[in-house]
XYZ file of C-alpha atoms in Angstrom:
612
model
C 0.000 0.000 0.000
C 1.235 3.365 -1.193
C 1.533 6.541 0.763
C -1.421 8.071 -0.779
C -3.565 5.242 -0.310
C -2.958 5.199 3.154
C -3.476 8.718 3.318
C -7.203 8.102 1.370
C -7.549 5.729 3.782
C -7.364 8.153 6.606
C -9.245 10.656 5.396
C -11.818 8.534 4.702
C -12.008 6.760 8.125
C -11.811 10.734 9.407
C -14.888 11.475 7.441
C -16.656 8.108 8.650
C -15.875 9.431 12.383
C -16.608 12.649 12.258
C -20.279 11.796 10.702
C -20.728 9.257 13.686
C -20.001 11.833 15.903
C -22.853 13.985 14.244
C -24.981 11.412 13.984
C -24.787 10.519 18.358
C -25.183 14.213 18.413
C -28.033 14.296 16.623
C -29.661 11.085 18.996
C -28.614 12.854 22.086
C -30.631 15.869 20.941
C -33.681 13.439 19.986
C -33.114 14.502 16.325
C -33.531 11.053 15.369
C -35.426 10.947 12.292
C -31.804 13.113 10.689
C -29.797 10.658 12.544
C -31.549 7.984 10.738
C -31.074 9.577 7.706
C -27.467 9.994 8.207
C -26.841 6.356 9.639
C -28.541 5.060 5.817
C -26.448 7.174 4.009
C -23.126 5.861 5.468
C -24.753 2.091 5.051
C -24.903 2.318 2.159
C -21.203 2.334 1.749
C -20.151 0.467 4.369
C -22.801 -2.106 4.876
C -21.111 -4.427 7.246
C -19.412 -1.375 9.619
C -20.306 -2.959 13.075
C -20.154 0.756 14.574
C -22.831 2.683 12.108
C -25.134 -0.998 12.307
C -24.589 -0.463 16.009
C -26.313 3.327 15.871
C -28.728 2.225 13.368
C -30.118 -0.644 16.324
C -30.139 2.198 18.902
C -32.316 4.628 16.120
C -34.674 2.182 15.255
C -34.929 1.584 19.757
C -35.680 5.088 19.666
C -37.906 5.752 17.129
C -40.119 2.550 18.664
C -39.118 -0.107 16.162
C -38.272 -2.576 19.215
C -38.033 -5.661 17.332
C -35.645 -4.687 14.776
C -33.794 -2.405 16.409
C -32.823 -5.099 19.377
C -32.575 -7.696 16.439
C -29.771 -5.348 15.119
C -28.117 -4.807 18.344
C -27.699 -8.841 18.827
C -26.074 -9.090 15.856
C -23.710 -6.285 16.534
C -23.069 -7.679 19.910
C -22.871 -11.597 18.286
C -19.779 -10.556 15.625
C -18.052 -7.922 17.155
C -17.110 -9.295 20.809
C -15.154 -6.484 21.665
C -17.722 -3.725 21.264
C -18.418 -3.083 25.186
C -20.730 -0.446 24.119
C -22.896 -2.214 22.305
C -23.376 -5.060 24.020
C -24.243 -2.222 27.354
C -26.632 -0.450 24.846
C -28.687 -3.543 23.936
C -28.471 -5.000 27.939
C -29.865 -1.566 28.411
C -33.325 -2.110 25.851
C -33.578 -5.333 27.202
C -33.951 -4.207 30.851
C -35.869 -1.165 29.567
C -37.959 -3.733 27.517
C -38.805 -5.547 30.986
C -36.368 -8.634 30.090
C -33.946 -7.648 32.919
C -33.095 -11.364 33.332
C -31.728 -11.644 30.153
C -29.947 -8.342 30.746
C -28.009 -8.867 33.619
C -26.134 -11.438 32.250
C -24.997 -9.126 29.188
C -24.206 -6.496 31.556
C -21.924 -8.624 34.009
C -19.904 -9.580 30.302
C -19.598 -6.293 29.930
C -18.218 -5.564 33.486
C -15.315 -8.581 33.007
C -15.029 -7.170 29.547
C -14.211 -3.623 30.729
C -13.554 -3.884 34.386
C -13.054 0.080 34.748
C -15.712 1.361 33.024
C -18.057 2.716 35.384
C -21.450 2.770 33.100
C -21.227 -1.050 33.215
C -21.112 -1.401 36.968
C -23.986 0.970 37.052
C -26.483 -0.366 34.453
C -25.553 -4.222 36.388
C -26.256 -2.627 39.582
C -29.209 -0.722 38.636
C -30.537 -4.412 37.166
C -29.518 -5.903 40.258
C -32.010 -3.359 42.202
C -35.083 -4.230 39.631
C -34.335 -7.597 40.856
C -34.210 -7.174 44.569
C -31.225 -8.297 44.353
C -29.492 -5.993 46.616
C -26.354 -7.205 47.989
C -25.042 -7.486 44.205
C -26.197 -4.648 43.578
C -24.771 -2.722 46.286
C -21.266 -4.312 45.315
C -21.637 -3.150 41.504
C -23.467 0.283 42.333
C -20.011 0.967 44.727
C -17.505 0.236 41.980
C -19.312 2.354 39.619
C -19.504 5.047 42.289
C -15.530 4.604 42.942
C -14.697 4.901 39.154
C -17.034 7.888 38.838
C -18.516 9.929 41.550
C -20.678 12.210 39.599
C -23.371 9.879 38.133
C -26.522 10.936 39.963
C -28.621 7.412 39.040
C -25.684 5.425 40.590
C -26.114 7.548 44.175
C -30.015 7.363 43.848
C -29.707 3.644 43.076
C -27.166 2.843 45.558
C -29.017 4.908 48.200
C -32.182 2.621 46.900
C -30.678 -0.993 47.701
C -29.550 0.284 50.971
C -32.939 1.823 51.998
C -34.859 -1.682 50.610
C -32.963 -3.634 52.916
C -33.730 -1.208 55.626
C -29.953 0.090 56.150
C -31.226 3.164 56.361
C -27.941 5.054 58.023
C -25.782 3.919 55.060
C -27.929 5.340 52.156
C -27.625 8.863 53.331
C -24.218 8.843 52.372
C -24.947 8.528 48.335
C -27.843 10.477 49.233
C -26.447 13.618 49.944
C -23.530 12.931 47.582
C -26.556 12.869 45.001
C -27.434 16.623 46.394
C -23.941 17.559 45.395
C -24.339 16.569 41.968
C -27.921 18.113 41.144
C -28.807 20.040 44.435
C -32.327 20.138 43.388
C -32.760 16.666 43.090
C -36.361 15.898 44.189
C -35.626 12.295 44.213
C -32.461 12.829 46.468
C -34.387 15.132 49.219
C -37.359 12.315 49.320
C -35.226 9.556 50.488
C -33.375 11.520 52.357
C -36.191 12.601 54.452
C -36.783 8.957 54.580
C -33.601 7.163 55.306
C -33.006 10.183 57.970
C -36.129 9.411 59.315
C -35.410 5.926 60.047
C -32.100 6.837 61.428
C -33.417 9.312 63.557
C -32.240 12.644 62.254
C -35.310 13.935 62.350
C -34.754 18.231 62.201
C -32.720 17.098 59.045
C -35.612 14.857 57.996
C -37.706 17.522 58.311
C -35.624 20.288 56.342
C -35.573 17.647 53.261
C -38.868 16.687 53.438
C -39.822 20.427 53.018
C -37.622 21.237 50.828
C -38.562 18.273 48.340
C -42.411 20.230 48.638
C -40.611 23.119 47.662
C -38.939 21.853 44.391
C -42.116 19.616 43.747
C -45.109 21.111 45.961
C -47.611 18.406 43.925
C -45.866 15.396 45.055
C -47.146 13.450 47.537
C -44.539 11.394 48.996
C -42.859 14.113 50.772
C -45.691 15.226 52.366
C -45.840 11.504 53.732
C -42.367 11.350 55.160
C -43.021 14.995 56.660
C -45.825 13.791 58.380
C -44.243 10.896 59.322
C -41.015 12.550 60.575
C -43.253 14.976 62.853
C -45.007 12.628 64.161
C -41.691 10.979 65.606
C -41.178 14.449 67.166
C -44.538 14.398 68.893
C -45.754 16.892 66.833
C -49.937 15.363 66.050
C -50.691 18.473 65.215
C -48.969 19.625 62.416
C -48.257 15.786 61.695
C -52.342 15.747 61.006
C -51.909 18.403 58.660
C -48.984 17.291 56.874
C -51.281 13.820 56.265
C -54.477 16.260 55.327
C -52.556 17.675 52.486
C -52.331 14.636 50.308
C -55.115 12.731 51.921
C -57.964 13.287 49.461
C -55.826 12.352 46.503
C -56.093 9.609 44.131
C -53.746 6.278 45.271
C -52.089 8.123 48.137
C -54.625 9.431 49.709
C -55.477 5.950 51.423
C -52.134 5.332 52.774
C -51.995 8.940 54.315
C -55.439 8.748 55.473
C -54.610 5.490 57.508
C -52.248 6.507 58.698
C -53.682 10.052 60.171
C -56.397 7.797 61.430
C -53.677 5.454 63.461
C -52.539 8.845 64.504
C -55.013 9.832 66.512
C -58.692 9.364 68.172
C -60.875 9.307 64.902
C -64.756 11.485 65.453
C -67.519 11.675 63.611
C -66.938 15.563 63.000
C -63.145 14.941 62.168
C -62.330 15.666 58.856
C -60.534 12.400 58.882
C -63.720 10.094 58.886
C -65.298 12.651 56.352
C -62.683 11.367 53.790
C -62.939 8.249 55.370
C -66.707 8.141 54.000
C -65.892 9.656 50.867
C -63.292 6.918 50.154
C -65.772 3.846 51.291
C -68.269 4.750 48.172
C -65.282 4.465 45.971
C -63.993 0.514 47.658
C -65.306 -1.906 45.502
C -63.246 -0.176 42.345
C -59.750 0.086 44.524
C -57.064 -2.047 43.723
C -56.691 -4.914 46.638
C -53.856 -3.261 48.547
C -55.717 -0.125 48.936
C -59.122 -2.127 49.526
C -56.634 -3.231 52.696
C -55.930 -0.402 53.300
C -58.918 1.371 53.546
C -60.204 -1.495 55.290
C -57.815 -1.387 58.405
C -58.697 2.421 58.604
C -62.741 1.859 58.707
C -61.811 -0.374 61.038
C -59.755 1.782 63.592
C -62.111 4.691 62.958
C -65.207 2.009 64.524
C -63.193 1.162 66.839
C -62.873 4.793 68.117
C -65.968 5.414 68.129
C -66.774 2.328 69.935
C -68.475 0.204 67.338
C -66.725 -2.998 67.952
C -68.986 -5.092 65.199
C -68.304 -2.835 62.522
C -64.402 -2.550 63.211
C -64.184 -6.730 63.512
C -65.673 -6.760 60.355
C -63.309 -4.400 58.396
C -60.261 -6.299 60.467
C -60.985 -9.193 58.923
C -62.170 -8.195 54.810
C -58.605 -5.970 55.655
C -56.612 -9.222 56.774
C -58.463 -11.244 53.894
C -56.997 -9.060 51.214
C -54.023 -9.454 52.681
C -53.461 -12.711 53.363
C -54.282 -13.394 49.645
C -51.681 -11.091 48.552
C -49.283 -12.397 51.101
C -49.842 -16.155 52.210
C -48.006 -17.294 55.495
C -46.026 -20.973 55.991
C -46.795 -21.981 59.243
C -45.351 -25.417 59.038
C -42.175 -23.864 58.128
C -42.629 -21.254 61.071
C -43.322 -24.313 63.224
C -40.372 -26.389 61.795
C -38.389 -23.095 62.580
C -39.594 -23.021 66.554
C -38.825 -26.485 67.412
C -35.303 -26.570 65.620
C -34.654 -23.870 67.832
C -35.614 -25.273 71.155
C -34.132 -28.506 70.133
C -30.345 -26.721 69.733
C -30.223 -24.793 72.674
C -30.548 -27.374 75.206
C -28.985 -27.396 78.975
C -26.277 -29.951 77.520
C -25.288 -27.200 74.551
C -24.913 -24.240 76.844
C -22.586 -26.080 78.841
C -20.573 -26.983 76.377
C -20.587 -23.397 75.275
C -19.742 -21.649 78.307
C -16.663 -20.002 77.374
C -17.635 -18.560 74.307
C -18.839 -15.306 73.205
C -17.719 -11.422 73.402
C -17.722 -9.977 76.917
C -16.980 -6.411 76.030
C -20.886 -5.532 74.912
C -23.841 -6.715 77.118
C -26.438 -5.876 74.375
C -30.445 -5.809 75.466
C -32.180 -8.022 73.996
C -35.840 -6.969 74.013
C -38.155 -9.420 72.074
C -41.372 -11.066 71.952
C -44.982 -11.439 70.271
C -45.123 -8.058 68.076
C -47.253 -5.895 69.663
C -45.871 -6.978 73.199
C -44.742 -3.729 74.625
C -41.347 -4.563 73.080
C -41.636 -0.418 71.700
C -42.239 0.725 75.422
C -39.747 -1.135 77.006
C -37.024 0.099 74.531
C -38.593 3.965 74.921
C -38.326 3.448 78.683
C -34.425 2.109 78.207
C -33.170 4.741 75.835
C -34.369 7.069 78.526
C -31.510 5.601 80.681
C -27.650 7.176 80.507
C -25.720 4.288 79.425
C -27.846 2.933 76.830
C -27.678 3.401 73.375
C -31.176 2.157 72.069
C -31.078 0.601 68.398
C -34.651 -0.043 67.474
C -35.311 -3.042 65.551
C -32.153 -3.827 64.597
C -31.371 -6.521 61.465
C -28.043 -7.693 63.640
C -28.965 -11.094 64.456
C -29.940 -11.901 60.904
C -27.162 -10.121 59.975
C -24.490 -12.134 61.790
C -26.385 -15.502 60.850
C -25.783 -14.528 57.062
C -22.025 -13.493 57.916
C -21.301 -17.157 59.657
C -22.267 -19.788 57.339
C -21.112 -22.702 59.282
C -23.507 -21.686 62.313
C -25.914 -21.239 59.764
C -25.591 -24.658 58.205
C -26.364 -25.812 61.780
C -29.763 -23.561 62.011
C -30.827 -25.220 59.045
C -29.775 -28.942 59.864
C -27.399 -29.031 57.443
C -24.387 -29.840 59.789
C -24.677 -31.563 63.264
C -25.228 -29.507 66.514
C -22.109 -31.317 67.814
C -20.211 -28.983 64.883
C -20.852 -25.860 66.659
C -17.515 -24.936 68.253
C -17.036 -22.046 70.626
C -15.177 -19.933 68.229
C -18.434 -19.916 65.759
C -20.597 -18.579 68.616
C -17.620 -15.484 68.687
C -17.593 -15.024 65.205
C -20.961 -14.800 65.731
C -20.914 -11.986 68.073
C -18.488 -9.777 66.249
C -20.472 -10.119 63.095
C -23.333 -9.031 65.442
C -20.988 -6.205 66.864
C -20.047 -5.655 63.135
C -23.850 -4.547 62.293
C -23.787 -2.097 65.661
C -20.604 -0.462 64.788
C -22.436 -0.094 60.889
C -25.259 1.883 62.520
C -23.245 3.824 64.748
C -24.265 1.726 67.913
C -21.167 1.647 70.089
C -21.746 2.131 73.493
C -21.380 -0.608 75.913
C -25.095 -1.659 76.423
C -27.053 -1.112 73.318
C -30.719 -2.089 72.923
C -32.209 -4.140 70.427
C -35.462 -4.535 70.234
C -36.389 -7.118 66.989
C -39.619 -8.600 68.176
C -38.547 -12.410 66.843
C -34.747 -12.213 68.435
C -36.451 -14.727 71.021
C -35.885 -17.412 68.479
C -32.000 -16.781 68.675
C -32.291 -15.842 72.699
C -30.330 -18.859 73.758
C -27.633 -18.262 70.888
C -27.550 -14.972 71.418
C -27.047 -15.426 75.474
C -24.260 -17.731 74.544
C -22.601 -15.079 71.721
C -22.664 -12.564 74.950
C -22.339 -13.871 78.250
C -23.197 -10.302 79.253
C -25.950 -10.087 77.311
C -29.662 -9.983 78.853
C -33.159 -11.225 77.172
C -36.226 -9.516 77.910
C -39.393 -11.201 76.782
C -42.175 -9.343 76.671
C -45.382 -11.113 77.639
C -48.598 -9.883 77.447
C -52.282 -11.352 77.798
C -52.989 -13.605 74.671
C -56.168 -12.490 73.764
C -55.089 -8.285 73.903
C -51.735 -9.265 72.242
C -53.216 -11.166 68.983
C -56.165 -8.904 69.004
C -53.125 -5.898 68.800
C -52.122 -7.671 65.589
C -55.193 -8.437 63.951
C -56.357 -5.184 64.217
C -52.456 -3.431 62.580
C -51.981 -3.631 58.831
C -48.407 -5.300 58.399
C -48.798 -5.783 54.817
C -46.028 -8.300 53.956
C -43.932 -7.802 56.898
C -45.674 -9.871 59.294
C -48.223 -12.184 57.034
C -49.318 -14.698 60.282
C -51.336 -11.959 61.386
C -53.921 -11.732 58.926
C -56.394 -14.640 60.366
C -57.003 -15.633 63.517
C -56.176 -19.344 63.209
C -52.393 -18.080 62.383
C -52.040 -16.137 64.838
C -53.180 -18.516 67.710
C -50.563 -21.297 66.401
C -48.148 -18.811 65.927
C -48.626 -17.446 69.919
C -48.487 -20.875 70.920
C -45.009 -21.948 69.374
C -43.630 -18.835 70.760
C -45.049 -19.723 73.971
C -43.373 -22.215 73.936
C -39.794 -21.347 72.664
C -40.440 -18.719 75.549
C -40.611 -21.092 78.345
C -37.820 -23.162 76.944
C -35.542 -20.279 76.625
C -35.800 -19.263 79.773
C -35.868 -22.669 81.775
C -32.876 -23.338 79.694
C -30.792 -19.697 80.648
C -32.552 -18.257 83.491
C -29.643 -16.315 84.675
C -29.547 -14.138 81.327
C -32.999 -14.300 80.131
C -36.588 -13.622 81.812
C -40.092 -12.705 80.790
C -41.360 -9.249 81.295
C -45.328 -8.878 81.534
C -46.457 -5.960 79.965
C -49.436 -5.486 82.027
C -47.273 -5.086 85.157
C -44.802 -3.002 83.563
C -48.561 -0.295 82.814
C -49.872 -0.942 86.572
C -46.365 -0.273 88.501
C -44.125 1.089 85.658
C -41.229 2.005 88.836
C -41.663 -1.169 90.661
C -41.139 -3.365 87.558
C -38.626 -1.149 85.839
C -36.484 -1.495 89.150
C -36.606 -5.131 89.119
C -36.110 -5.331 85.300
C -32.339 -2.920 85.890
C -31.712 -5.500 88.507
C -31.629 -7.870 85.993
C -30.292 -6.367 83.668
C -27.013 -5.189 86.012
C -27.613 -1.089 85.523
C -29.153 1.323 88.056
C -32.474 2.769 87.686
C -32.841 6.076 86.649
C -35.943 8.338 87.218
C -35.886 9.205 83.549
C -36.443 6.023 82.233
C -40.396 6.553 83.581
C -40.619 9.462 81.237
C -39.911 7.942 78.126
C -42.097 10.508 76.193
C -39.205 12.796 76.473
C -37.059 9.836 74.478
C -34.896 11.522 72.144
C -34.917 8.087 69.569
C -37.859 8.238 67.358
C -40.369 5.972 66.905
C -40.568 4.096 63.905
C -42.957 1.521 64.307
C -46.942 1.366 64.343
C -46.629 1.888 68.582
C -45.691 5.992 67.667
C -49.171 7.308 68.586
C -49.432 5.452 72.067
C -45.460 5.894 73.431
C -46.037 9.738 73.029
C -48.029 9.576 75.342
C -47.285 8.719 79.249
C -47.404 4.919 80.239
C -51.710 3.763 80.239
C -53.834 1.192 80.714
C -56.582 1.946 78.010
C -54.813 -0.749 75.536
C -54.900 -3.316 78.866
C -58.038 -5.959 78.733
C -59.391 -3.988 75.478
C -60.075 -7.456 74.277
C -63.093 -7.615 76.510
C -64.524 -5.184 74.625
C -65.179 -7.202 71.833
C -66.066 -10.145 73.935
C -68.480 -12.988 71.876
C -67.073 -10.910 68.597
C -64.094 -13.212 69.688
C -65.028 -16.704 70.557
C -62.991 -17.928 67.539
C -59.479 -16.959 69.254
C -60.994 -17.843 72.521
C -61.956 -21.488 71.435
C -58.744 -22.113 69.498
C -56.505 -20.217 72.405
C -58.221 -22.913 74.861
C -56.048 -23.583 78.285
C -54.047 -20.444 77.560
C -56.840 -18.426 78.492
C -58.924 -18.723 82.192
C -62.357 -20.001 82.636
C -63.501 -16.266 83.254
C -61.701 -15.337 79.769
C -63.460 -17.551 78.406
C -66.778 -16.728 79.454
C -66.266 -12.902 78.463
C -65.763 -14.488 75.158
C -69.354 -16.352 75.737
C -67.423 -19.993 76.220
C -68.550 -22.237 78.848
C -71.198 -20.244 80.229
């Protein structure tokens, strides 16, 4: 080849480039019927060029020729194996074209194709979100972050997976690294207001949640988390009126409107139950999670107003709905119980003695949901030395982290494989997770209702540790749950028959893990805790190894919000309204009575209209 081919050459493959840099420019700008135009022209001399067949795919994407333009893409992607771009453009229309399976794959080839290119780590992580798969997804949506920190859907995305699996401290981070790229990201100051929220920031919850209203004063979600975030202050009042604002609207006004209602004493005048009304005409055309919805808040609002027939029956067309939507396994549950009570025998803890971390004595407070296990960490965060976590994701956490111990849990190795250093690992996995949420003092509280399941491994993990097991009267506690809309989180609460077999395996993990460790775990009965709130608390910080303080008694002035449905009732000073409120609905009952049978007295069970 001569000199002046080779320059021809050039010039020509100059000319090619330049026009496929007009030609992007032109689909950037959505000038896409001249890009198309363009992208023929140069076909037609270079038919084959995998480059201009790659831009004529993404034309045809755009101008809504799906079929042939993802037809062209594969091709592109199937002969030139190099082209990283293309092969992230049509992973990209796939997942955009709702086959994010099939994307994922192309997007991970493109990741060990081009390790350093950050758009690959973000589209796989993005994928990775759409498919709940969040651990991946928080390991892709990193690197991408790491090889370029201005990419505002990698933060937002990142943030995302982190707030879905409820680690809410670690998504503000990205959040307000978001804010820093586009400051008036509405997106950015929503979840902030939420995953502050949850971490209990709540003045900065508050400024983000107002100003998302500001840069978008139609949406509704912020008006949701504003409303939720001052009614974690104790503020009802404008809390009410934060709910009010988006109340009446199409799909969220039913959410907000239940949730005003669980707020606060619904009456006839409120303007509450006069949306209320206007959104029962309108049931029977609701989709089935608002149908719940609405159902659950008919039924507090009867309840209220002390019309216990009319709330039973909304409890239960609410719990219906849901437990079609969300079915519950209750031989697995069951199969879960007894595995537990069958490891942690007398003979195991023994053997375990010297294991565990001794530099933490975490608080274990646990139970039935709806036990008091929200007043009883209130009352402790009141107290100097404690740091109180909430319902904290630690145990499961530190399961996840130690796989052999795991393998155990699920009878998949012997219990006689458990060695004392898994039960450490254990702990600092658990101590791992604290550190994570910025739980470090010596005594922190946790308070996830179903840790009494792990309560002897726990014990064992921290020799300092104490269990407190919050027990409260069957037919009030299941009653408490029948009547709260969990949704998916807790699905054995939507019937009756559930509920009763659940409350009588964890009656009697209870017993068992407390025979088995007495010295580190006790019950605490809720009901005594509301009639002599000092007396108990005294005997409970005996226990426990700390010194009672006055303050604990006042745990409306508790500086950790409240997060859970117990937020309208712990603002409010320790009473005995919720105690026995299960007579109230008396024969409306007989059902849980019946099925509750030697759990319950004979003078229960005549309230209930049994053995009369």
């Amino acid at each position: 080849m001569n000199s002046s081919t080779r320059a021809s050459d050039q010039e020509k493959l100059k000319q090619v480039n330049e026009e496929v840099a007009r030609i992007q420019r032109h689909q950037n700008a959505g000038r896409i019927e001249d890009a198309g135009q363009a992208i023929d022209g140069l076909l037609a001399e270079l038919p084959d060029h995998p480059q201009i067949l790659h831009l004529k795919g993404l034309n045809l994407l755009l101008e809504g020729h799906k079929d042939r333009g993802l037809a062209i893409l594969e091709m592109v992607v199937e002969n030139d194996k190099d082209n990283v771009w293309a092969l992230i453009d049509y992973a990209s229309f796939l997942a955009k074209n709702g086959d994010v399976d099939k994307a994922i794959p192309k997007f991970q080839a493109a990741v060990e194709m081009s390790p350093n290119l950050a758009l690959g780590h973000a589209n796989l992580g993005a994928a990775l979100v759409v498919k709940k798969r969040y651990d991946e997804a928080i390991k892709a949506l990193t690197r991408a972050a790491a090889l370029n920190g201005d990419m505002l859907d990698v933060q937002l995305n990142l943030a995302q997976a982190f707030i879905r699996t409820r680690r809410f401290p670690r998504a503000i981070e990205p959040l307000f690294r978001a804010l820093a790229i586009d400051p008036q990201s509405v997106a950015a100051h929503v979840n902030l207001a939420l995953a502050l929220f949850r971490a209990e920031r709540h003045e900065a919850s508050e400024h983000h949640a107002r100003r998302a209203i500001e840069l978008a004063p139609d949406a509704a979600e912020p008006w949701f988390h504003l409303g939720n975030t001052l009614a974690a202050l104790g503020r009802m009042d404008d809390a009410a009126d934060a709910f009010l604002k988006v109340a009446n609207r199409p799909g969220t006004g039913v959410p907000a409107l239940a949730r005003l209602i669980n707020l606060r004493t619904t009456t006839a005048d409120s303007p509450e139950y006069k949306l209320l009304m206007r959104f029962a005409d309108k049931l029977d055309d609701m989709p089935d999670q608002l149908r719940a919805d609405l159902h659950f808040a008919m039924g507090k609002a009867a309840d209220d107003m002390g019309d216990e027939k009319t709330a039973m029956d909304n409890y239960r067309k609410g719990n219906a709905i849901t437990a079609e939507q969300h079915p519950f396994n209750q031989e697995n549950h069951a199969k879960r119980e007894e595995r537990m009570r069958s490891l942690v025998t007398p003979a195991f803890v023994e053997q375990h003695r010297g294991a565990g971390l001794h530099d933490v004595a975490p608080i274990v407070i646990c139970g039935m949901p709806r036990s008091g296990t929200t007043l009883m960490d209130q009352m402790f965060s009141r107290h100097s030395k404690v740091q109180a976590g909430g319902e904290l994701r630690a145990a499961g956490y530190a399961f996840q982290q130690s796989p052999d111990l795991l393998k155990v849990l699920e009878e998949e190795a012997p219990d006689s494989s458990v060695t004392d250093d898994m039960l450490t690992s254990f702990a600092e996995h658990y101590q791992t997770f604290l550190h994570n949420e910025g739980l470090r003092s010596e005594y922190v509280s946790d308070k996830m209702p179903n840790n009494y399941l792990y309560a002897g491994v726990l014990a064992l993990a921290f020799p300092r540790a104490k269990v407190l097991i919050m027990r409260r009267h069957p037919m009030d506690n299941l009653l408490s749950n029948f009547m709260q809309n969990f949704g998916p989180n807790q699905p054995a609460s939507t019937s009756i028959e559930t509920l009763v077999n659940v409350y009588k395996e964890f009656d009697k993990t209870a017993l068992h893990q407390v025979a088995t460790l007495p010295n580190q775990i006790r019950f605490v009965n809720y009901e005594q805790v509301v009639a002599d709130p000092e007396g108990q608390m005294r005997d409970i910080m005996d226990f426990v190894g700390l010194p009672f303080e006055d303050d604990m008694l006042d745990h409306t002035k508790s500086t950790r919000a409240v997060n859970t449905a117990s937020v309208s009732q712990v603002r409010e000073p320790i009473y005995s309204t919720s105690v026995a409120k299960w007579k109230r609905y008396g024969p409306l009952l007989q059902d849980m009575a019946e099925q509750l049978g030697d759990h319950l007295s004979a003078e229960d069970r005549r309230i209930c209209g049994l053995d009369s």
